[in-house]
Coordinates of C-alpha atoms and ligand atoms in Angstrom, one line a residue:
Chain A
M1 CA 82.4 113.4 64.6
T2 CA 81.7 110.0 63.2
T3 CA 78.8 108.3 64.9
Y4 CA 77.4 104.8 64.6
T5 CA 74.1 103.2 65.6
V6 CA 74.2 100.5 68.4
T7 CA 71.2 98.2 68.5
I8 CA 70.8 96.2 71.8
A9 CA 69.0 93.1 70.7
N10 CA 68.1 91.9 74.2
R11 CA 66.7 95.3 75.3
D12 CA 63.8 95.4 72.7
N13 CA 66.2 96.5 70.0
A14 CA 66.8 99.9 71.6
T15 CA 69.1 102.0 69.5
Y16 CA 71.8 104.5 70.5
Q17 CA 74.1 106.8 68.6
V18 CA 77.7 106.5 69.7
D19 CA 80.9 108.5 69.0
A20 CA 83.3 106.2 67.1
R21 CA 86.2 107.4 69.3
R22 CA 84.7 106.5 72.6
P23 CA 84.7 103.1 74.3
L24 CA 81.2 101.5 74.0
L25 CA 80.9 101.1 77.8
D26 CA 81.2 104.8 78.4
A27 CA 79.2 105.9 75.4
L28 CA 76.3 103.6 76.3
R29 CA 76.3 104.1 80.1
D30 CA 76.2 107.9 79.5
Q31 CA 72.9 107.3 77.7
G32 CA 71.5 105.3 80.6
V33 CA 72.3 101.7 79.6
D34 CA 72.9 99.7 82.7
L35 CA 76.1 97.7 81.9
P36 CA 78.4 95.6 84.2
Y37 CA 82.1 96.5 84.4
G38 CA 85.1 96.0 86.7
C39 CA 88.6 97.0 85.7
K40 CA 87.7 99.4 82.8
Y41 CA 91.0 98.7 81.0
G42 CA 90.1 95.5 79.1
G43 CA 91.6 92.9 81.5
C44 CA 88.8 91.4 83.6
I45 CA 85.9 90.3 81.2
T46 CA 83.2 91.7 83.5
C47 CA 81.9 94.0 80.7
A48 CA 81.8 91.4 78.0
A49 CA 78.9 91.5 75.5
K50 CA 78.1 89.6 72.4
L51 CA 78.5 91.3 69.0
T52 CA 75.9 89.8 66.6
D53 CA 76.3 92.2 63.7
G54 CA 78.8 94.8 62.6
Q55 CA 82.4 95.5 63.7
V56 CA 84.4 96.9 66.6
D57 CA 88.0 97.7 67.2
Q58 CA 89.0 96.0 70.5
R59 CA 92.7 95.6 70.0
R60 CA 93.3 96.9 73.6
Q61 CA 91.5 94.0 75.3
V62 CA 93.5 91.3 77.0
A63 CA 90.7 89.4 78.7
L64 CA 89.3 87.2 75.9
N65 CA 90.8 84.0 74.5
N66 CA 90.5 83.3 70.8
R67 CA 87.6 81.0 71.3
Q68 CA 85.6 83.7 73.1
I69 CA 86.5 86.2 70.3
A70 CA 85.4 83.7 67.7
E71 CA 82.1 83.4 69.5
G72 CA 81.5 87.1 69.1
Y73 CA 82.5 88.4 72.5
V74 CA 83.6 92.0 72.8
I75 CA 85.0 93.9 75.7
L76 CA 82.9 97.0 75.9
C77 CA 85.2 99.1 78.2
V78 CA 87.9 99.3 75.4
A79 CA 86.0 98.4 72.2
R80 CA 85.0 101.1 69.8
A81 CA 82.4 100.7 67.0
T82 CA 83.8 100.8 63.5
S83 CA 80.4 100.3 61.9
D84 CA 76.7 100.2 63.0
I85 CA 76.5 97.2 65.4
T86 CA 74.1 94.9 67.2
L87 CA 74.9 93.7 70.7
E88 CA 73.5 91.4 73.3
I89 CA 74.4 92.7 76.7
G90 CA 74.6 91.5 80.3
V91 CA 74.9 88.0 81.7
E92 CA 72.2 86.8 79.4
S93 CA 74.8 87.1 76.6
H94 CA 77.4 85.1 78.6
D95 CA 76.0 81.7 77.7
R96 CA 79.2 80.8 75.8
L97 CA 81.6 83.0 77.8
Y98 CA 82.3 80.6 80.6
R99 CA 83.1 77.0 80.3
N100 CA 84.5 74.3 82.5
P101 CA 88.2 74.2 81.5
F102 CA 88.5 70.5 82.3
L103 CA 85.5 69.3 80.4
D104 CA 85.9 71.6 77.4
P105 CA 89.6 72.2 76.8
L106 CA 90.9 74.9 74.4
K107 CA 92.7 74.0 71.2
P108 CA 96.1 75.6 70.8
H109 CA 94.8 78.2 68.4
E110 CA 91.9 79.0 70.8
L111 CA 94.1 80.3 73.7
K112 CA 94.7 84.0 74.4
A113 CA 96.6 85.8 71.6
D114 CA 99.9 85.9 73.5
V115 CA 100.2 82.1 73.8
A116 CA 98.0 80.8 70.9
A117 CA 99.5 78.7 68.2
P118 CA 98.5 79.5 64.6
K119 CA 95.4 77.5 63.5
E120 CA 96.2 74.4 61.7
T121 CA 94.5 74.2 58.3
Chain B
M1 CA 102.3 92.7 129.6
E2 CA 99.5 95.1 130.6
C3 CA 98.7 97.7 128.0
C4 CA 95.8 98.7 125.9
G5 CA 96.9 98.3 122.3
P6 CA 95.0 96.0 119.9
G7 CA 95.0 92.2 120.0
Y8 CA 96.6 89.9 122.5
A9 CA 100.0 89.5 124.1
S10 CA 100.5 86.1 122.7
P11 CA 98.6 83.4 120.7
A12 CA 97.9 81.7 124.1
E13 CA 96.2 84.9 125.3
A14 CA 94.2 85.1 122.0
I15 CA 92.8 81.6 122.6
K16 CA 91.3 82.8 125.9
A17 CA 89.5 85.8 124.3
P18 CA 85.7 86.0 124.6
R19 CA 83.7 84.1 122.0
E20 CA 83.0 86.0 118.8
K21 CA 79.5 87.4 118.5
L22 CA 79.7 89.1 115.1
L23 CA 81.4 88.1 112.0
Y24 CA 82.0 90.1 108.8
T25 CA 82.0 88.7 105.3
I26 CA 82.2 90.3 102.0
A27 CA 79.3 89.6 99.6
I28 CA 79.6 90.2 95.8
Y29 CA 77.3 91.1 93.0
T30 CA 80.2 91.7 90.6
G31 CA 80.0 89.1 87.8
T32 CA 76.7 87.7 88.9
G33 CA 74.4 89.6 86.6
I34 CA 73.0 91.8 89.4
Q35 CA 73.8 95.4 88.9
K36 CA 74.4 96.4 92.5
P37 CA 77.4 97.2 94.6
D38 CA 79.2 94.5 96.6
Y39 CA 78.8 94.9 100.3
L40 CA 80.2 94.0 103.7
A41 CA 77.7 91.8 105.6
T42 CA 77.5 91.6 109.4
V43 CA 76.4 88.1 110.5
D44 CA 75.1 87.4 114.0
V45 CA 77.0 84.5 115.4
D46 CA 75.8 84.8 119.0
P47 CA 73.7 81.7 119.7
D48 CA 71.8 83.6 122.5
S49 CA 70.7 86.3 120.1
P50 CA 67.3 86.2 118.4
T51 CA 68.9 87.0 115.0
Y52 CA 71.5 84.2 115.3
S53 CA 72.6 82.9 112.0
Q54 CA 71.3 85.9 110.0
V55 CA 72.7 88.8 108.1
I56 CA 71.9 91.8 110.4
H57 CA 73.6 94.6 108.4
R58 CA 74.8 95.3 104.9
L59 CA 77.2 98.1 104.1
E60 CA 77.2 98.7 100.3
M61 CA 80.3 100.0 98.6
P62 CA 79.9 103.3 96.7
G63 CA 80.1 101.8 93.2
I64 CA 79.6 98.6 91.3
G65 CA 82.2 96.3 89.9
D66 CA 84.7 96.1 92.8
E67 CA 84.7 92.3 93.4
L68 CA 85.5 92.5 97.1
H69 CA 87.5 89.4 98.0
H70 CA 90.0 89.4 100.9
M71 CA 90.3 92.1 103.7
G72 CA 92.5 93.0 106.6
W73 CA 92.7 95.1 109.7
N74 CA 94.5 98.4 110.2
A75 CA 96.1 97.0 113.4
C76 CA 96.7 93.6 115.0
S77 CA 98.6 92.1 117.9
S78 CA 101.8 93.4 116.4
C79 CA 100.7 96.7 117.9
H80 CA 99.7 95.2 121.2
D81 CA 102.0 97.4 123.3
D82 CA 101.1 100.6 121.4
H83 CA 98.2 102.1 123.3
S84 CA 97.7 104.8 120.6
M85 CA 96.6 102.1 118.1
S86 CA 93.3 100.2 118.0
R87 CA 91.7 97.6 115.7
K88 CA 89.1 99.9 114.3
Y89 CA 89.3 99.8 110.5
L90 CA 88.8 96.9 108.1
I91 CA 90.4 97.4 104.7
L92 CA 88.4 96.0 101.8
P93 CA 90.1 95.9 98.4
G94 CA 88.2 95.6 95.1
V95 CA 90.2 93.2 93.0
R96 CA 88.7 94.4 89.7
S97 CA 88.2 98.1 90.5
N98 CA 91.5 98.6 92.4
N99 CA 89.6 100.7 95.0
L100 CA 90.5 100.3 98.7
H101 CA 87.5 100.8 101.0
I102 CA 88.4 101.7 104.6
V103 CA 85.5 100.7 106.9
D104 CA 85.1 101.8 110.5
T105 CA 83.9 98.7 112.4
A106 CA 84.4 100.1 115.9
T107 CA 81.9 103.0 116.2
D108 CA 79.1 100.5 115.8
P109 CA 80.4 97.0 115.3
R110 CA 77.0 95.7 114.2
A111 CA 76.7 98.4 111.5
P112 CA 80.1 99.2 110.1
R113 CA 80.4 102.5 108.2
L114 CA 82.5 103.7 105.3
H115 CA 85.4 105.8 106.5
K116 CA 87.3 106.5 103.3
V117 CA 87.9 105.2 99.8
I118 CA 91.3 105.2 98.2
E119 CA 90.5 105.3 94.6
G120 CA 91.9 102.7 92.3
V121 CA 93.0 105.4 89.8
E122 CA 95.1 107.1 92.4
I123 CA 96.8 103.9 93.4
K124 CA 97.6 103.2 89.7
A125 CA 98.9 106.7 89.1
K126 CA 101.1 106.8 92.2
T127 CA 102.4 103.2 92.4
D128 CA 101.6 101.5 89.1
L129 CA 99.8 98.7 90.9
S130 CA 96.5 96.8 90.3
G131 CA 94.7 93.7 91.5
P132 CA 94.9 94.0 95.3
H133 CA 94.8 90.9 97.4
T134 CA 96.2 90.3 100.9
V135 CA 96.2 93.0 103.6
H136 CA 98.6 92.8 106.5
C137 CA 99.7 95.4 109.0
L138 CA 103.2 95.8 110.3
G139 CA 103.3 97.7 113.5
S140 CA 101.3 100.8 112.6
E141 CA 101.9 100.5 108.8
I142 CA 99.8 98.6 106.3
I143 CA 101.0 96.6 103.3
I144 CA 98.8 95.1 100.6
S145 CA 99.9 92.7 97.9
F146 CA 98.9 93.7 94.4
L147 CA 99.1 91.1 91.6
G148 CA 99.8 93.3 88.7
N149 CA 101.0 96.7 87.4
A150 CA 98.5 99.3 86.4
K151 CA 97.8 97.4 83.2
G152 CA 97.3 94.0 85.0
V153 CA 100.6 92.5 84.1
A154 CA 102.5 90.4 86.7
P155 CA 104.3 90.5 89.1
G156 CA 102.9 93.7 90.7
G157 CA 104.2 94.5 94.1
Y158 CA 103.3 95.8 97.5
L159 CA 101.4 99.0 98.4
H160 CA 102.5 100.7 101.6
L161 CA 99.9 102.8 103.5
N162 CA 100.5 104.7 106.7
K163 CA 98.1 104.4 109.6
D164 CA 96.1 107.4 108.3
F165 CA 95.5 105.4 105.1
E166 CA 97.7 107.7 103.0
I167 CA 99.7 106.2 100.2
V168 CA 103.4 106.0 101.1
G169 CA 104.4 104.3 97.9
R170 CA 105.7 100.9 97.1
W171 CA 106.7 98.9 100.1
E172 CA 109.3 96.6 98.5
N173 CA 112.7 97.7 97.4
S174 CA 112.9 95.0 94.8
M175 CA 110.7 92.2 93.4
G176 CA 113.9 90.3 92.3
E177 CA 113.1 87.6 89.8
I178 CA 109.6 87.0 91.2
K179 CA 107.1 86.3 88.4
F180 CA 103.8 86.5 90.2
G181 CA 102.3 87.7 93.4
Y182 CA 99.4 86.6 95.7
D183 CA 99.5 86.0 99.4
F184 CA 102.2 86.8 102.0
W185 CA 102.9 86.3 105.7
Y186 CA 105.9 87.3 107.8
Q187 CA 107.6 86.2 111.0
P188 CA 109.5 89.2 112.3
R189 CA 111.7 87.4 114.8
H190 CA 113.3 85.5 111.9
N191 CA 113.3 88.6 109.7
V192 CA 111.5 86.6 107.0
M193 CA 108.5 87.1 104.8
V194 CA 107.1 84.4 102.4
S195 CA 105.1 85.2 99.3
S196 CA 103.2 82.9 96.9
E197 CA 102.0 83.1 93.3
W198 CA 98.6 83.1 91.6
A199 CA 98.9 84.7 88.2
A200 CA 98.7 88.1 86.5
P201 CA 95.3 89.9 87.0
N202 CA 94.8 89.8 83.2
T203 CA 95.3 86.0 83.4
F204 CA 93.1 85.0 86.4
M205 CA 90.4 87.7 86.3
P206 CA 88.7 86.6 83.1
G207 CA 88.5 83.0 84.3
F208 CA 90.7 79.9 84.3
D209 CA 92.1 78.5 81.1
L210 CA 93.8 75.2 82.2
E211 CA 96.2 75.4 79.2
E212 CA 97.7 78.6 80.5
V213 CA 99.2 76.6 83.4
G214 CA 101.3 74.7 80.8
H215 CA 102.3 78.1 79.3
L216 CA 103.6 79.1 82.7
K217 CA 101.1 81.8 83.2
Y218 CA 100.3 80.5 86.7
G219 CA 102.7 80.3 89.6
R220 CA 104.7 77.4 91.0
E221 CA 107.2 79.1 93.3
L222 CA 107.5 80.4 96.9
H223 CA 109.6 83.4 97.7
F224 CA 111.5 84.1 100.9
W225 CA 112.2 87.7 101.7
D226 CA 114.7 89.6 103.8
F227 CA 111.9 91.4 105.6
E228 CA 113.8 94.4 106.8
K229 CA 115.6 94.9 103.5
R230 CA 112.3 94.4 101.8
E231 CA 113.7 92.3 99.0
P232 CA 113.4 88.6 98.0
I233 CA 116.5 86.5 98.8
Q234 CA 115.5 82.9 98.0
T235 CA 113.1 81.2 95.7
M236 CA 111.8 77.6 96.0
Y237 CA 110.7 76.0 92.8
L238 CA 107.9 73.6 93.7
G239 CA 107.3 72.3 90.2
E240 CA 104.4 69.9 89.7
D241 CA 104.0 69.5 93.4
G242 CA 103.2 73.2 93.9
L243 CA 101.1 74.3 91.0
I244 CA 99.4 77.6 91.9
P245 CA 100.7 78.0 95.4
L246 CA 98.1 80.3 97.1
E247 CA 97.7 80.8 100.8
V248 CA 100.8 80.9 103.0
K249 CA 100.7 80.8 106.8
F250 CA 103.4 80.7 109.4
H251 CA 102.8 79.1 112.8
H252 CA 101.3 81.7 115.1
D253 CA 104.1 81.1 117.6
P254 CA 106.4 84.0 116.7
D255 CA 109.5 81.9 117.5
S256 CA 108.6 79.1 115.0
T257 CA 110.1 79.0 111.5
H258 CA 107.5 76.4 110.3
G259 CA 105.1 77.5 107.7
F260 CA 102.6 76.0 105.2
C261 CA 101.3 76.7 101.8
G262 CA 98.3 75.2 99.9
A263 CA 99.1 74.6 96.3
A264 CA 95.7 74.9 94.8
L265 CA 95.9 73.0 91.5
S266 CA 98.3 70.3 92.7
S267 CA 96.1 70.2 95.9
N268 CA 99.1 69.6 98.1
V269 CA 100.2 71.2 101.3
I270 CA 103.8 72.4 101.2
H271 CA 105.7 72.7 104.5
W272 CA 108.8 74.9 105.0
W273 CA 111.1 75.4 107.9
K274 CA 114.6 76.5 108.8
D275 CA 117.0 73.7 109.4
G276 CA 119.7 73.4 112.1
A277 CA 122.2 75.0 109.7
G278 CA 120.0 78.0 109.1
A279 CA 118.9 77.0 105.6
W280 CA 115.2 77.1 104.5
Q281 CA 113.9 73.7 103.5
W282 CA 110.6 72.5 102.0
E283 CA 108.7 69.3 101.6
K284 CA 105.3 68.1 100.5
I285 CA 103.3 66.9 103.5
I286 CA 99.8 66.4 102.2
D287 CA 98.7 65.2 98.8
V288 CA 95.0 65.2 98.0
E289 CA 94.5 62.7 95.2
N290 CA 92.4 63.6 92.2
E291 CA 89.0 61.9 92.2
P292 CA 87.3 60.2 89.3
H293 CA 84.0 61.6 88.1
P294 CA 81.7 59.7 85.7
E295 CA 81.3 62.7 83.3
W296 CA 84.9 63.9 83.4
P297 CA 87.6 62.8 81.0
I298 CA 90.3 63.3 83.7
P299 CA 90.0 62.9 87.5
I300 CA 89.0 66.1 89.3
P301 CA 91.7 67.9 91.3
G302 CA 90.7 69.1 94.8
V303 CA 91.6 72.7 94.2
M304 CA 92.9 73.6 97.7
S305 CA 92.4 77.4 97.6
A306 CA 92.9 78.1 101.3
I307 CA 94.6 76.8 104.4
L308 CA 94.4 77.9 108.0
I309 CA 96.4 77.2 111.2
S310 CA 94.6 77.0 114.5
M311 CA 95.8 79.6 117.1
D312 CA 97.5 76.8 119.1
D313 CA 99.4 75.7 116.0
K314 CA 98.0 72.2 116.4
Y315 CA 95.6 71.9 113.5
L316 CA 95.8 72.8 109.8
Y317 CA 92.5 73.1 108.0
L318 CA 92.2 72.9 104.2
N319 CA 89.5 72.9 101.6
N320 CA 89.0 71.0 98.4
W321 CA 86.7 73.4 96.5
L322 CA 85.9 71.0 93.6
H323 CA 85.7 67.8 95.6
G324 CA 83.6 69.4 98.3
D325 CA 85.4 68.6 101.6
M326 CA 86.9 70.4 104.4
R327 CA 89.7 68.7 106.3
Q328 CA 91.4 69.0 109.6
Y329 CA 95.0 67.6 110.1
D330 CA 96.9 67.4 113.4
I331 CA 100.2 69.0 112.6
S332 CA 101.8 68.6 116.1
D333 CA 104.6 67.1 114.1
P334 CA 104.6 69.3 111.1
H335 CA 106.5 66.8 109.0
N336 CA 103.9 64.1 109.6
P337 CA 100.3 65.5 109.5
V338 CA 97.5 63.2 110.6
L339 CA 94.0 63.5 109.1
T340 CA 91.7 63.9 112.1
G341 CA 88.5 65.3 110.6
Q342 CA 86.6 65.7 107.3
V343 CA 83.2 67.2 106.4
W344 CA 81.5 67.3 103.0
M345 CA 79.5 70.3 101.7
G346 CA 78.6 70.8 98.1
G347 CA 81.3 70.1 95.5
L348 CA 81.3 68.2 92.2
L349 CA 81.5 64.7 93.7
G350 CA 77.9 64.9 94.9
K351 CA 78.7 63.7 98.5
A352 CA 76.7 66.4 100.2
P353 CA 74.6 68.4 97.8
E354 CA 72.5 69.8 100.6
V355 CA 73.5 71.1 104.0
N356 CA 70.9 72.0 106.7
G357 CA 68.2 72.2 104.1
V358 CA 70.0 74.4 101.7
K359 CA 71.3 73.1 98.3
I360 CA 74.9 74.1 98.0
A361 CA 76.2 75.7 94.8
G362 CA 80.0 75.7 95.0
G363 CA 82.2 74.0 97.5
P364 CA 84.0 74.9 100.7
Q365 CA 86.1 77.9 99.9
M366 CA 87.1 80.4 102.5
F367 CA 87.1 79.7 106.2
Q368 CA 87.8 81.4 109.5
L369 CA 88.3 79.7 112.8
S370 CA 87.3 81.0 116.2
L371 CA 90.3 81.9 118.4
D372 CA 89.5 79.0 120.7
G373 CA 89.6 76.6 117.8
R374 CA 86.0 75.3 118.2
R375 CA 84.0 76.9 115.4
L376 CA 85.0 76.9 111.8
Y377 CA 82.9 79.2 109.5
V378 CA 83.0 78.3 105.8
T379 CA 81.8 80.0 102.7
T380 CA 81.4 78.6 99.2
S381 CA 82.3 81.2 96.4
L382 CA 85.8 81.5 95.1
F383 CA 85.9 84.3 92.5
S384 CA 83.0 85.4 90.3
T385 CA 84.4 84.3 87.0
W386 CA 85.8 81.0 88.3
D387 CA 82.5 80.3 90.1
N388 CA 80.7 80.9 86.8
Q389 CA 82.9 78.3 85.1
F390 CA 82.7 75.5 87.7
Y391 CA 79.4 76.1 89.4
P392 CA 77.2 78.0 87.0
E393 CA 74.1 77.4 89.2
I394 CA 75.6 79.7 91.8
R395 CA 74.1 82.6 89.8
E396 CA 70.6 81.6 91.0
K397 CA 71.5 79.9 94.3
G398 CA 74.1 82.3 95.6
G399 CA 76.7 81.4 98.2
V400 CA 76.2 80.0 101.8
M401 CA 78.0 80.3 105.1
V402 CA 78.1 77.2 107.4
M403 CA 79.7 76.5 110.7
I404 CA 81.6 73.3 111.5
D405 CA 82.1 72.3 115.1
C406 CA 85.7 71.3 115.7
D407 CA 87.2 69.4 118.6
P408 CA 90.5 71.0 119.5
E409 CA 91.3 68.4 122.2
N410 CA 90.8 65.1 120.4
G411 CA 90.5 66.3 116.8
G412 CA 87.4 65.8 114.7
M413 CA 84.8 68.0 112.9
Q414 CA 81.1 68.0 112.4
M415 CA 78.6 70.2 110.5
N416 CA 76.7 72.3 113.0
K417 CA 73.0 71.7 112.4
D418 CA 71.7 75.1 113.8
F419 CA 73.7 77.5 111.7
I420 CA 73.5 78.4 108.0
V421 CA 73.3 81.7 106.3
D422 CA 71.9 81.4 102.8
F423 CA 73.2 84.3 100.7
G424 CA 70.9 83.1 97.9
K425 CA 68.0 84.7 99.9
E426 CA 69.6 88.2 100.2
P427 CA 67.2 91.0 99.6
G428 CA 69.2 92.3 96.6
G429 CA 69.2 88.9 95.0
P430 CA 71.6 85.9 95.2
A431 CA 75.0 87.2 96.5
R432 CA 78.2 85.3 97.0
C433 CA 80.2 85.4 100.3
H434 CA 83.9 84.9 100.6
E435 CA 86.4 85.9 103.3
M436 CA 85.3 86.4 106.9
R437 CA 86.7 88.3 109.9
Y438 CA 85.7 89.0 113.4
P439 CA 86.0 92.3 115.2
G440 CA 88.5 91.0 117.8
G441 CA 91.0 89.6 115.4
D442 CA 91.0 86.1 114.1
C443 CA 93.2 83.2 113.1
T444 CA 94.4 84.7 109.8
S445 CA 95.0 88.3 110.9
D446 CA 97.4 88.6 113.7
I447 CA 101.2 88.5 113.8
W448 CA 103.4 88.8 116.9
L449 CA 106.6 90.8 116.9
Ligands
LIG1 S1 85.6 96.2 82.7 FE1 87.2 94.8 82.9 S2 87.4 94.1 80.9 FE2 86.0 95.7 80.7

């Protein structure tokens, strides 16, 4: 079994070993980390956390737009670690997750993947 | 008609019912940062009670992350002549978790208790549905609109429960060409149901990206159904006049074909009716103008997320969640509504940042009217992720419930100075309240056969 180390920066850098095949939400909650969630299939954003180091596979998520992904957000209920990672969790990590859509519009390449245009270079 | 089923023989009888003494509202922690279950709050609305204007009971759901939102009764006036039925259970869907909570409100109306949970995974497995919203009963059966399939993709469909809360299956025989689901209302004497459109759960649950409206990921159509055949037969394309058509209400009068829809983003009221030749027609009857704001590059839309028709079918109430006003229109002539009342509370225009000593985060959002049309209860939170985008201070302040005194004879509305429930002060931390219902049935629950 491949395991990786998850460091939670805003919980005194607590560390946990997680199975690379399991979604981070389940793997961390099983070890007592109190994490928010809702739909548990990657569609509702409630479980979002910020990845500040390392890599995850979150291809199954459909909640984040490309701007949120570029800001480092990951959807823990479907994301799996593919390296050792560092996360910020909970609403404290949501500072860039929510924005007023009228005051701060998305550029065409920042929309969700299914409607985003390729980034102009 | 003398009998002992639930509800009232007619809307006129409902208006004469005793005054409501208790009110239920859902309160959420999902999406607020507080790791606690959402709950059903009982609010004391009896002015002669020492605990008037306070939360007197909280029924926590079994798990976290439901996002309770709307709710509905197991039975209404459509079962009035069935003495074997009673209005005992309130059904509380979790939009995010897909769980349906069946709550017994009759054994002790002040302290409702959990009767049963239909697990979200069971609903997904048996019916391929997720994202529950509106609950209505039809005779002794219950139908609930779901906005997506098990993976959160539109249009979803309708879950059919029997009166023992067992899953019968999908209610509809066909979704036709319908792209999205949301609210629905039906008028059995005309064999018609009307349904509206929000968006797919995967689109609206994470929050509102305005650009997705242009990419047609939000609705702009109303659907007319053959109610008995359980299939859509006609679609009305509302276009720019009807962006995000949310709540739909028929007149309470079961003979009427007139109905109304609030198009949230366009902030228009759409009126429909059946003409002399038997064809369904629609028109825009109210258009709330966008309002300029010094810090906004474009004028602010009202965001009319709810509408309500008084039990006598004389008044239509609507909210502008971003502007911050509640309005009352006389719709005696449904083609020509007349604005008869307006009250400000919260909102982004800064017209009433404080009500009865409480700073309001959010704007008028859900509302429920007393059966006699005199008291309009209003809450301020829309949906956790959308609140977080437009009113981030609601995290610390929580939601509030206020009461507006309405004059059903002459029109007019006024904020009641003695009533306010500050959900920012809840013992578990700032919570957000949304839909409200009273034990005896209310102005958004009952349908007459
Ligand atoms: S719990 Fe809904 S996206 Fe993870």
